[in-house]
PDB file of C-alpha atoms and ligand atoms in Angstrom:
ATOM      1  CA  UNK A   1    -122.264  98.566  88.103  1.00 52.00           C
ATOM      2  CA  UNK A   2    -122.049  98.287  84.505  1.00 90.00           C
ATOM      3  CA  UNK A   3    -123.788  95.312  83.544  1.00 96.00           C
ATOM      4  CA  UNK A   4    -126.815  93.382  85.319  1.00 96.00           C
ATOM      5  CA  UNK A   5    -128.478  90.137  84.552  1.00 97.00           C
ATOM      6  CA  UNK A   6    -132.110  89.209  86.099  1.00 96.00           C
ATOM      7  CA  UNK A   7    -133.335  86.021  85.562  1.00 97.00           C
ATOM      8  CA  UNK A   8    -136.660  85.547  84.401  1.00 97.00           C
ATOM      9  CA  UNK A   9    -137.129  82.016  83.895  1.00 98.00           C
ATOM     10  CA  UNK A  10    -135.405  78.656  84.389  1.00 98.00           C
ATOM     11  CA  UNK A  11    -137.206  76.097  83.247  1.00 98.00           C
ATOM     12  CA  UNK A  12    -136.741  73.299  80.221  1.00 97.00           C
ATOM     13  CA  UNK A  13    -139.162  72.918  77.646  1.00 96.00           C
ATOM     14  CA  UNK A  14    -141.080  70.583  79.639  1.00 97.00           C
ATOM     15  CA  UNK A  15    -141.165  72.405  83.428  1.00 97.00           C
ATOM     16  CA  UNK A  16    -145.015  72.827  85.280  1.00 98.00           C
ATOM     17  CA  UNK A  17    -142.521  74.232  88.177  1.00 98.00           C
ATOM     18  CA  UNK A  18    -140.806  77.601  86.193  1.00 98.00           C
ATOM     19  CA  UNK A  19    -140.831  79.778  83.020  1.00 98.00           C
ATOM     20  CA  UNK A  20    -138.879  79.035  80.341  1.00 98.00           C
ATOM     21  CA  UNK A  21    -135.469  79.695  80.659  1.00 98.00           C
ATOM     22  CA  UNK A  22    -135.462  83.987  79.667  1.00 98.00           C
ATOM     23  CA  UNK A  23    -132.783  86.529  80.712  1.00 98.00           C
ATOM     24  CA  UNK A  24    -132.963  90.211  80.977  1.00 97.00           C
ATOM     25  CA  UNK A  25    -129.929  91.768  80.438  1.00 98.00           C
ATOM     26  CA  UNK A  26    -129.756  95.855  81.786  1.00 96.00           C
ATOM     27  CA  UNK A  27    -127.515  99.400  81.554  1.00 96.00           C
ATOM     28  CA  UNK A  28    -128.430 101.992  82.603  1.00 95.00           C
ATOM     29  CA  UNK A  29    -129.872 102.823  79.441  1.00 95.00           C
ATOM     30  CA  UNK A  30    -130.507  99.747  77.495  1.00 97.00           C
ATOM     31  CA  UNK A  31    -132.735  96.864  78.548  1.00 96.00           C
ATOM     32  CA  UNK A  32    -132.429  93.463  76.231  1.00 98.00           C
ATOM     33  CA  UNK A  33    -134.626  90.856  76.888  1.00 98.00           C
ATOM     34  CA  UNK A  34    -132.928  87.349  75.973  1.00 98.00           C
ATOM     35  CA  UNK A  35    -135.530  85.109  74.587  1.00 98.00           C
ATOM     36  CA  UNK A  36    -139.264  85.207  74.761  1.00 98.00           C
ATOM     37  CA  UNK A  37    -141.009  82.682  76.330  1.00 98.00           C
ATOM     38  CA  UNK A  38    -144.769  81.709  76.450  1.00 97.00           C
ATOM     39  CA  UNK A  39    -146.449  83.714  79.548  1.00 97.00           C
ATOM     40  CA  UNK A  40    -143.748  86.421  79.029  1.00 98.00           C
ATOM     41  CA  UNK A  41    -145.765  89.609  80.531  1.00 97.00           C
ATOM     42  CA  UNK A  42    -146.920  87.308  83.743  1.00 96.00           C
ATOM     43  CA  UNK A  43    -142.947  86.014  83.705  1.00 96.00           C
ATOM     44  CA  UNK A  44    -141.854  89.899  83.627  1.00 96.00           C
ATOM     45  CA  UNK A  45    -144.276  90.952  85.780  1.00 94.00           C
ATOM     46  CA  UNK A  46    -143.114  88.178  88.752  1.00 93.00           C
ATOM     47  CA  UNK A  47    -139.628  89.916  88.636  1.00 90.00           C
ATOM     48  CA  UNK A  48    -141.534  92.657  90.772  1.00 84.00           C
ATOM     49  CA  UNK A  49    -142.590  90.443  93.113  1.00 81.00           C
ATOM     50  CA  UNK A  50    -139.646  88.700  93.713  1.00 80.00           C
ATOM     51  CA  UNK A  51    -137.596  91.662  94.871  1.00 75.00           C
ATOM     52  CA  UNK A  52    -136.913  93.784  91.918  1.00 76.00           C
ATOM     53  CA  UNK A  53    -138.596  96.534  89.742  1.00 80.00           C
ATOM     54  CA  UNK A  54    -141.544  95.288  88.064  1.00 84.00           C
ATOM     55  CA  UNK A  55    -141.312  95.366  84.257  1.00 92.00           C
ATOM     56  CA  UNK A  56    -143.831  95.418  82.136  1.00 95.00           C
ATOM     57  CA  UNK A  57    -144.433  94.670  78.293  1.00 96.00           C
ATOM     58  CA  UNK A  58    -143.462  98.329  77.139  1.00 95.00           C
ATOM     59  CA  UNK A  59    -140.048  98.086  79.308  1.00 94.00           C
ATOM     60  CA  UNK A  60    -138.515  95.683  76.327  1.00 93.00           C
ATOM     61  CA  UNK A  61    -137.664  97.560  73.779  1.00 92.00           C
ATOM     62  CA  UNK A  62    -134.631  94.914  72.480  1.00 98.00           C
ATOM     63  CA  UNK A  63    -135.271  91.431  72.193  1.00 98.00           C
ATOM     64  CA  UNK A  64    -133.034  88.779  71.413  1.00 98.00           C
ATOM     65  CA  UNK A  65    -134.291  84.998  70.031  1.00 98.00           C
ATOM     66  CA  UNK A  66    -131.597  82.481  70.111  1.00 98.00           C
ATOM     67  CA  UNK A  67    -133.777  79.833  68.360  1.00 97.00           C
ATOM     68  CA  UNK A  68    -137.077  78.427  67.279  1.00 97.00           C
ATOM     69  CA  UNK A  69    -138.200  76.207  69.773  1.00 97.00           C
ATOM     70  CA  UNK A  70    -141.594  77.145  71.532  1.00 96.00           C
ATOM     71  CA  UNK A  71    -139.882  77.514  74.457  1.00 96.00           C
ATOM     72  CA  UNK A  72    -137.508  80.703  73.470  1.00 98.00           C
ATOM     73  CA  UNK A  73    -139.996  82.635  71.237  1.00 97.00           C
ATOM     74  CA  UNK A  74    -143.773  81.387  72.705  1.00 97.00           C
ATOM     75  CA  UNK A  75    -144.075  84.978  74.028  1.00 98.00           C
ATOM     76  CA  UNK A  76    -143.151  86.952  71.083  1.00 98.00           C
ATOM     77  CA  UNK A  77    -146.554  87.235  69.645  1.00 97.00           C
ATOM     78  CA  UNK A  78    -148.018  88.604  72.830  1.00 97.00           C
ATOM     79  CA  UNK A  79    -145.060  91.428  73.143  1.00 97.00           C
ATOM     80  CA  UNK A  80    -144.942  92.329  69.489  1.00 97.00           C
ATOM     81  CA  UNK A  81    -149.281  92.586  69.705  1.00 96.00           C
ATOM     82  CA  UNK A  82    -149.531  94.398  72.539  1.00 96.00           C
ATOM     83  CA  UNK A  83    -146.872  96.777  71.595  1.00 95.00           C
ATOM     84  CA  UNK A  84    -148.388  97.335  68.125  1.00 94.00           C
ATOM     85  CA  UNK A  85    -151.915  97.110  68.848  1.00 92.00           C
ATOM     86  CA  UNK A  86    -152.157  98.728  72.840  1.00 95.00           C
ATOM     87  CA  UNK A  87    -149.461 100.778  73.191  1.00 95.00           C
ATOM     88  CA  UNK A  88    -147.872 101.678  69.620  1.00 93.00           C
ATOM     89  CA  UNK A  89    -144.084 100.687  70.792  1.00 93.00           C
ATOM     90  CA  UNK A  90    -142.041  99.118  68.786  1.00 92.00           C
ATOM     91  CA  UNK A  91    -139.582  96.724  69.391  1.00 94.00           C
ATOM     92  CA  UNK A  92    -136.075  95.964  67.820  1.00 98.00           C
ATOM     93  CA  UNK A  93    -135.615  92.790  67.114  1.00 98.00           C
ATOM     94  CA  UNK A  94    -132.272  90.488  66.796  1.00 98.00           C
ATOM     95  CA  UNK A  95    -131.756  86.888  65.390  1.00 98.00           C
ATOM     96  CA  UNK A  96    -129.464  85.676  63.585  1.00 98.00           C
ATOM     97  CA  UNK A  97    -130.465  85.251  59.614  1.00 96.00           C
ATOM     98  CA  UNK A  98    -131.534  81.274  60.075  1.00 95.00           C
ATOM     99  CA  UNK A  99    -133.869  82.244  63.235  1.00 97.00           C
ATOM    100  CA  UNK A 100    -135.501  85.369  61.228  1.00 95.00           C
ATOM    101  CA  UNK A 101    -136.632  83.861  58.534  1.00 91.00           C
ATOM    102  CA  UNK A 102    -138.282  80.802  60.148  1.00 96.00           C
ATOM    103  CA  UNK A 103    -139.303  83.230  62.936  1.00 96.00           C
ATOM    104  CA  UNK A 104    -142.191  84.430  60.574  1.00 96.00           C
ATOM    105  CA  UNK A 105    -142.447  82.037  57.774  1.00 95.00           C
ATOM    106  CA  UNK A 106    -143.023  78.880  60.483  1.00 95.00           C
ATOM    107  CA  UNK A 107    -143.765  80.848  63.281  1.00 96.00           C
ATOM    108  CA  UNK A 108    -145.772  83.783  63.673  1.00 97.00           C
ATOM    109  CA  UNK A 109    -146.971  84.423  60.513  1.00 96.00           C
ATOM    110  CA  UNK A 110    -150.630  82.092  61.039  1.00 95.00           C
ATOM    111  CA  UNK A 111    -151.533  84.503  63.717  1.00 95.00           C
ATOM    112  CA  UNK A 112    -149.975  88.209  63.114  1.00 96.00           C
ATOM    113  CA  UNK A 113    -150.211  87.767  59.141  1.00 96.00           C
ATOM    114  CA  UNK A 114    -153.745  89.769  58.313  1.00 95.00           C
ATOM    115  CA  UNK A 115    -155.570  91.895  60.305  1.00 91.00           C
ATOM    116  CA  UNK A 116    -159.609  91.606  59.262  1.00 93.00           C
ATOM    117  CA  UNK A 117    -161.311  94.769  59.857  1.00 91.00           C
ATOM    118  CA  UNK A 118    -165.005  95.474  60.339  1.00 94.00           C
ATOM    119  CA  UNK A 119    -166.411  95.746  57.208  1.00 95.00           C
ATOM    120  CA  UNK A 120    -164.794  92.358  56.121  1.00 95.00           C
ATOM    121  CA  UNK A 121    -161.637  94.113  54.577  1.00 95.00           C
ATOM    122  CA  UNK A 122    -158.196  92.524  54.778  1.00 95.00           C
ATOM    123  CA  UNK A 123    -155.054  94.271  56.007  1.00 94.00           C
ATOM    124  CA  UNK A 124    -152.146  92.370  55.184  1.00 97.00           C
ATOM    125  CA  UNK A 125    -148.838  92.956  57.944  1.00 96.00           C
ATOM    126  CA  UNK A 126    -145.140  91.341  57.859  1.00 95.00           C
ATOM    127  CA  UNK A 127    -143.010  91.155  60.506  1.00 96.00           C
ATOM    128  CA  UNK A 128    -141.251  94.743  59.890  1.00 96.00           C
ATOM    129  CA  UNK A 129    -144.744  95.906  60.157  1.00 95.00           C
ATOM    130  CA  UNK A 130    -144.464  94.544  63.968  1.00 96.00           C
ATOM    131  CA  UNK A 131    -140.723  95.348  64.767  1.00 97.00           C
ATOM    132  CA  UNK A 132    -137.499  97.125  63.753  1.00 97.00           C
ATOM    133  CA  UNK A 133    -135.932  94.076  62.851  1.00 97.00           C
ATOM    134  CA  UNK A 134    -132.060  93.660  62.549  1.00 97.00           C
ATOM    135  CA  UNK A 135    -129.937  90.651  61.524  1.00 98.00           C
ATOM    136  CA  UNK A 136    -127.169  89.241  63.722  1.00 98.00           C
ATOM    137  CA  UNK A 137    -124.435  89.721  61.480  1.00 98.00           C
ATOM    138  CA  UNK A 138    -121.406  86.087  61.093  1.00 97.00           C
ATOM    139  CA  UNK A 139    -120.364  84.386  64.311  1.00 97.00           C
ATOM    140  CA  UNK A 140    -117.545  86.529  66.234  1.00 91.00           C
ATOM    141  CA  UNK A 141    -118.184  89.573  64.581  1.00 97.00           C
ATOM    142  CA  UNK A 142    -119.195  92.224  67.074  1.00 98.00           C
ATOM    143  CA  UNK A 143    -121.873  93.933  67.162  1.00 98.00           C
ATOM    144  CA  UNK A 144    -124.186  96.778  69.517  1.00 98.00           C
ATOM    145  CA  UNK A 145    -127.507  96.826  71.279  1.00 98.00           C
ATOM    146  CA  UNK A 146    -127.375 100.479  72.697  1.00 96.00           C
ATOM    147  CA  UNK A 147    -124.224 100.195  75.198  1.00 96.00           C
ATOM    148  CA  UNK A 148    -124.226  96.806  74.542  1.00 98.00           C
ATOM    149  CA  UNK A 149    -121.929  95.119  72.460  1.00 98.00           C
ATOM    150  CA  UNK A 150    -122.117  91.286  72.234  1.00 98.00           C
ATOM    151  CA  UNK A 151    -121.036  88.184  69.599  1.00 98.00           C
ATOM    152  CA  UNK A 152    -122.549  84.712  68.864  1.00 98.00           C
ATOM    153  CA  UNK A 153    -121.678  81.620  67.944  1.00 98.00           C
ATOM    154  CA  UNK A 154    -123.673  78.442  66.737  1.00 98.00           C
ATOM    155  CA  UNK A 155    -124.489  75.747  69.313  1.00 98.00           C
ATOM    156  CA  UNK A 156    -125.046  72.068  68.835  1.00 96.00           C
ATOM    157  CA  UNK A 157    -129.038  71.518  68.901  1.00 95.00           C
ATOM    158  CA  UNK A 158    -131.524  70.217  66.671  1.00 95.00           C
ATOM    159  CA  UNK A 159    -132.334  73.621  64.899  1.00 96.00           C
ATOM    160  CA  UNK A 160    -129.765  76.104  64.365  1.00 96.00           C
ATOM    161  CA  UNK A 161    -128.798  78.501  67.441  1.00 97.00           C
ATOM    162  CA  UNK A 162    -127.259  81.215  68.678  1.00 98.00           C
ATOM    163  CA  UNK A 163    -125.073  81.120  72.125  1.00 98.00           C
ATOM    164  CA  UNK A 164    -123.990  84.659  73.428  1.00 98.00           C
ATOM    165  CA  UNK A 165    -121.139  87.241  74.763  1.00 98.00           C
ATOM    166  CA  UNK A 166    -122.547  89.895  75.840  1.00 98.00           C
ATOM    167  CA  UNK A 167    -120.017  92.850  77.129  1.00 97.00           C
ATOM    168  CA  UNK A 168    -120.694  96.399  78.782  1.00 97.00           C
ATOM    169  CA  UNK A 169    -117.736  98.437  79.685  1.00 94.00           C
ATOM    170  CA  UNK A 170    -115.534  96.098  81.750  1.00 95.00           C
ATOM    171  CA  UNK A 171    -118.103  93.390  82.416  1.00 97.00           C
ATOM    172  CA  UNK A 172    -119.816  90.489  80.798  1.00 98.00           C
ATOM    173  CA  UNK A 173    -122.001  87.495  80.130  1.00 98.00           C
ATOM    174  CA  UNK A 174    -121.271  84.453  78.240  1.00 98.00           C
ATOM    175  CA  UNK A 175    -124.786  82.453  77.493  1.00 98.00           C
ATOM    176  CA  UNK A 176    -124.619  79.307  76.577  1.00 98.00           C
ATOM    177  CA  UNK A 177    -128.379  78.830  74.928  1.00 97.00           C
ATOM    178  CA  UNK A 178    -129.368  75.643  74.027  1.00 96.00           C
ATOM    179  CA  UNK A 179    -126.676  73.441  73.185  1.00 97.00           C
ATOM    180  CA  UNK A 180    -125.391  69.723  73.611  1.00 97.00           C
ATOM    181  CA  UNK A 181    -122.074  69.549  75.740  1.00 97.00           C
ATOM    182  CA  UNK A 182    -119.393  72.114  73.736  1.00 97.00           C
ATOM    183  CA  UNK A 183    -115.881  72.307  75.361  1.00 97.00           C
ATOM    184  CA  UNK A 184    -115.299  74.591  72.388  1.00 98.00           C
ATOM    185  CA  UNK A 185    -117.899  76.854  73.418  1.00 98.00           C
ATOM    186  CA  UNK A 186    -116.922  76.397  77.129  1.00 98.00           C
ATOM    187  CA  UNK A 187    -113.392  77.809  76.056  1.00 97.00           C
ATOM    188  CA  UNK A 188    -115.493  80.626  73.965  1.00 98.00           C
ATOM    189  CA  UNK A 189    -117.893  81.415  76.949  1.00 98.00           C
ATOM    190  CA  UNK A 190    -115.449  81.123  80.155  1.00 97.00           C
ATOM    191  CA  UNK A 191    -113.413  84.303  79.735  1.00 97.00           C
ATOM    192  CA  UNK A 192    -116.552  86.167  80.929  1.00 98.00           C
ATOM    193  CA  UNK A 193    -117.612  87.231  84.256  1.00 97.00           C
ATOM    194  CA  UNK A 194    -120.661  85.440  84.511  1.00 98.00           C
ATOM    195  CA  UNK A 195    -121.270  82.209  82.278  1.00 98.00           C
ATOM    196  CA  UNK A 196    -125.265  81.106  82.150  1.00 98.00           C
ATOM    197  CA  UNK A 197    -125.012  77.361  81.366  1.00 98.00           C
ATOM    198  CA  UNK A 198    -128.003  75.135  80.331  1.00 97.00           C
ATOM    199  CA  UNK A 199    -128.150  71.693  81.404  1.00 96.00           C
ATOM    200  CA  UNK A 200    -130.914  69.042  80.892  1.00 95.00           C
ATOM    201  CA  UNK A 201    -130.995  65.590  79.345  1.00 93.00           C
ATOM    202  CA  UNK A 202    -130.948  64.165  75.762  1.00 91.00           C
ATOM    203  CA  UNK A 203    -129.536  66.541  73.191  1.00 92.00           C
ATOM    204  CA  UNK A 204    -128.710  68.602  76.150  1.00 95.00           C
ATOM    205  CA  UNK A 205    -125.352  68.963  78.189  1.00 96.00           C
ATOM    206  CA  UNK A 206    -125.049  66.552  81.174  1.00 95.00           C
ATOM    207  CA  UNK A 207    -124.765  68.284  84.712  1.00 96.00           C
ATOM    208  CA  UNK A 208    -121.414  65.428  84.936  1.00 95.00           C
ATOM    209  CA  UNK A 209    -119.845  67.176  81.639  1.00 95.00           C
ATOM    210  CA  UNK A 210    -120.197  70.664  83.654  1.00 96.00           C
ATOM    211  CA  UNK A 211    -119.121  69.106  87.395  1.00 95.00           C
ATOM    212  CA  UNK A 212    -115.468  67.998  85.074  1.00 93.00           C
ATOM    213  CA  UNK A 213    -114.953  72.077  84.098  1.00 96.00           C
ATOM    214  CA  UNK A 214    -112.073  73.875  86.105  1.00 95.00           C
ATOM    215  CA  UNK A 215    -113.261  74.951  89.396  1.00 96.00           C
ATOM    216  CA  UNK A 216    -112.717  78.473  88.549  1.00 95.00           C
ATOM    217  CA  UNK A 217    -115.393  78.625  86.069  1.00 96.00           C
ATOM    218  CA  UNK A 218    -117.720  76.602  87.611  1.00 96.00           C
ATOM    219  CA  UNK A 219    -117.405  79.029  90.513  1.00 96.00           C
ATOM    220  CA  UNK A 220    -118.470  81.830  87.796  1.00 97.00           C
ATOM    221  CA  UNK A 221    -121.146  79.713  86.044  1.00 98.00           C
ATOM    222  CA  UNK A 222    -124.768  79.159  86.772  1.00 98.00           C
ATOM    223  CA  UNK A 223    -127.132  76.573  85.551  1.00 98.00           C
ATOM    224  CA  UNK A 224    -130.474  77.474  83.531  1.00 98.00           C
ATOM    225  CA  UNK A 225    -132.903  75.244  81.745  1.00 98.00           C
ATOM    226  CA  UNK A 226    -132.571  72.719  84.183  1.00 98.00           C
ATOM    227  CA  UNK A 227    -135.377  70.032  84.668  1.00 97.00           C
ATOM    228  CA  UNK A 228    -137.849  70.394  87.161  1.00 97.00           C
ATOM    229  CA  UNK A 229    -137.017  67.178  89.273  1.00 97.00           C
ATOM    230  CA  UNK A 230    -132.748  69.254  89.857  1.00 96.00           C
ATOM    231  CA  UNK A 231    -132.551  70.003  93.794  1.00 96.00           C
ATOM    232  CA  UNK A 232    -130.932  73.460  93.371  1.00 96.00           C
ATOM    233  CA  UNK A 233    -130.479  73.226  97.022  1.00 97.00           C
ATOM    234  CA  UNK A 234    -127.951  70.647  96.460  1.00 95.00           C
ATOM    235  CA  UNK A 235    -126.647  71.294  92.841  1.00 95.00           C
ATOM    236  CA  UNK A 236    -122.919  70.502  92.598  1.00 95.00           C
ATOM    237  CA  UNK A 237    -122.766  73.867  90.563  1.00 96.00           C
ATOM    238  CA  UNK A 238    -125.027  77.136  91.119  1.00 97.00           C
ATOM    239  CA  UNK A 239    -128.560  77.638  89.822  1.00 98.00           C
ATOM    240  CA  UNK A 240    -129.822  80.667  88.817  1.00 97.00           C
ATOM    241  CA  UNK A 241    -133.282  81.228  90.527  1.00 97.00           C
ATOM    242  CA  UNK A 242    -136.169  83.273  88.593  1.00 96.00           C
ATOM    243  CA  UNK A 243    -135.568  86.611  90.442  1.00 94.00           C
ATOM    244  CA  UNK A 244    -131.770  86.559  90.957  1.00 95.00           C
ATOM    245  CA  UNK A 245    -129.784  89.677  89.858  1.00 94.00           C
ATOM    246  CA  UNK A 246    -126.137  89.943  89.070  1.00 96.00           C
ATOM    247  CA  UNK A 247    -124.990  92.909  88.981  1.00 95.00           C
ATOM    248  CA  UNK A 248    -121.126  92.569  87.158  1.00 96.00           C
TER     249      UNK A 248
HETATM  250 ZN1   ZN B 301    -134.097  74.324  72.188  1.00 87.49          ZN
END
C-alpha cells in the first residue's frame, strides 16, 4: 500500500447531517490533511471511532486549503492555535498564491493577528509566525509534500480554487474540490486511481453531468460534498462515507 485516503467529512456548506467535505491523505511517512473544516479536531477525532486510528490535532503536520470558503478553512484557526499555543508544532502550510493571501488578509487575521499579554502589552503575529508556509507553485507543475508529489489546476467556482493530483509511487488521487461541472478537469482527474468528485446544486456539478461519464471512471470515482437530503444507499455513483479508507 502506497497511498491511502480517509475521509473525514462529506458534507456541503450547508449539511446539519456531516462535516465538511475534508480528506486525509497518508504514507507511511507523510500525513496531509486536505482542507480544514470548522469542528476539525472533533471531525479527526471521529475517524477513531469509526474504525481507524484516532488522530489528533498534532498528527497534521501538512495541510492543504483549496479555497476560501468557510467550509474548507473554518478549522484552520483552531489547528494552527493549538499547535502554536498548546503544543508548539508547527504546521506546513500549502495554497496556492490567490488562497494565501486572502487566507490571512480576509480570513484569519481578526482573530490570530495580536496576542495581548498581561500587563496590557501587544504582541503582534503573521501567519509565518503560525506556520511554515509554502506557495503552490503554476497549475501542472509538480510539486512534493514529503513522498508526496501532487499538481493543481483551477476549478470553476465563485472564488478562485485549487482541484488536485495527488501521486505516491504507483498510486493516486485526483480531487476534484469545488468546482461547477468541468469535462476538462474530468479528462485531467480520470487517469488516477481514485477520483473524489463533488456534487451539489447551483454553481456546483449536477449528479446527471457525473451519471453521463464513462462507466469506467465512474466505477473509480466517489462523490463528496453532497447535500444532506442524497440517499447514498441508492446513489447512481459511490459516496464516500466519513470513515472510509482507500488504500491504492
Ligand atoms: Zn466552495
Amino acid at each position: 500500500m502506497a497511498l491511502s485516503v480517509r475521509v473525514v467529512g462529506v458534507g456541503d456548506a450547508f449539511t446539519a447531517r456531516y462535516y465538511n467535505a475534508c480528506l486525509l491523505v497518508e504514507t507511511a511517512d507523510t500525513r496531509l490533511l486536505i482542507d480544514a473544516p470548522p469542528a476539525l479536531a472533533r471531525a479527526l477525532r471521529d475517524l477513531g471511532d469509526r474504525g481507524g486510528p484516532t488522530i489528533g490535532l498534532d498528527d497534521v503536520d501538512h495541510v492543504l486549503i483549496t479555497h476560501l470558503h468557510g467550509d474548507h478553512m473554518g478549522g484552520l484557526e483552531q489547528l494552527l492555535f493549538w499547535r502554536r499555543f498548546v503544543t508548539g508544532r508547527r504546521s506546513a502550510l500549502y495554497a496556492i498564491p490567490e488562497v494565501l493571501s486572502g487566507l490571512w488578509d480576509a480570513r484569519l487575521r481578526g482573530g490570530m493577528d495580536v496576542l495581548v499579554d498581561a500587563a496590557g502589552a501587544r504582541h503582534p503575529l503573521g501567519l509565518d509566525d503560525y506556520a511554515d508556509v509554502t506557495p503552490m507553485p503554476s497549475p501542472g507543475e509538480a510539486f512534493t509534500i514529503g513522498s508526496l508529489t501532487l499538481s493543481w489546476r483551477p476549478t470553476k467556482h465563485h472564488i478562485p480554487t485549487s482541484a488536485l493530483r495527488i501521486r505516491a509511487g504507483a498510486s493516486s488521487l485526483g480531487y476534484s474540490a469545488d468546482t461547477s461541472f468541468d469535462p476538462s478537469l474530468i479528462e485531467w482527474l480520470a487517469p488516477s486511481d481514485l477520483v473524489v468528485h463533488e456534487t451539489n446544486l447551483g454553481i456546483h456539478t449536477p449528479l446527471a453531468s457525473l451519471v453521463g461519464l464513462d462507466p469506467s471512471l465512474r466505477a473509480r470515482m466517489k462523490l463528496i460534498h453532497y447535500p444532506d437530503f442524497h440517499d447514498v444507499d441508492a446513489s447512481p455513483i459511490g459516496c464516500a462515507r466519513e470513515g472510509d479508507r482507500y488504500d491504492l
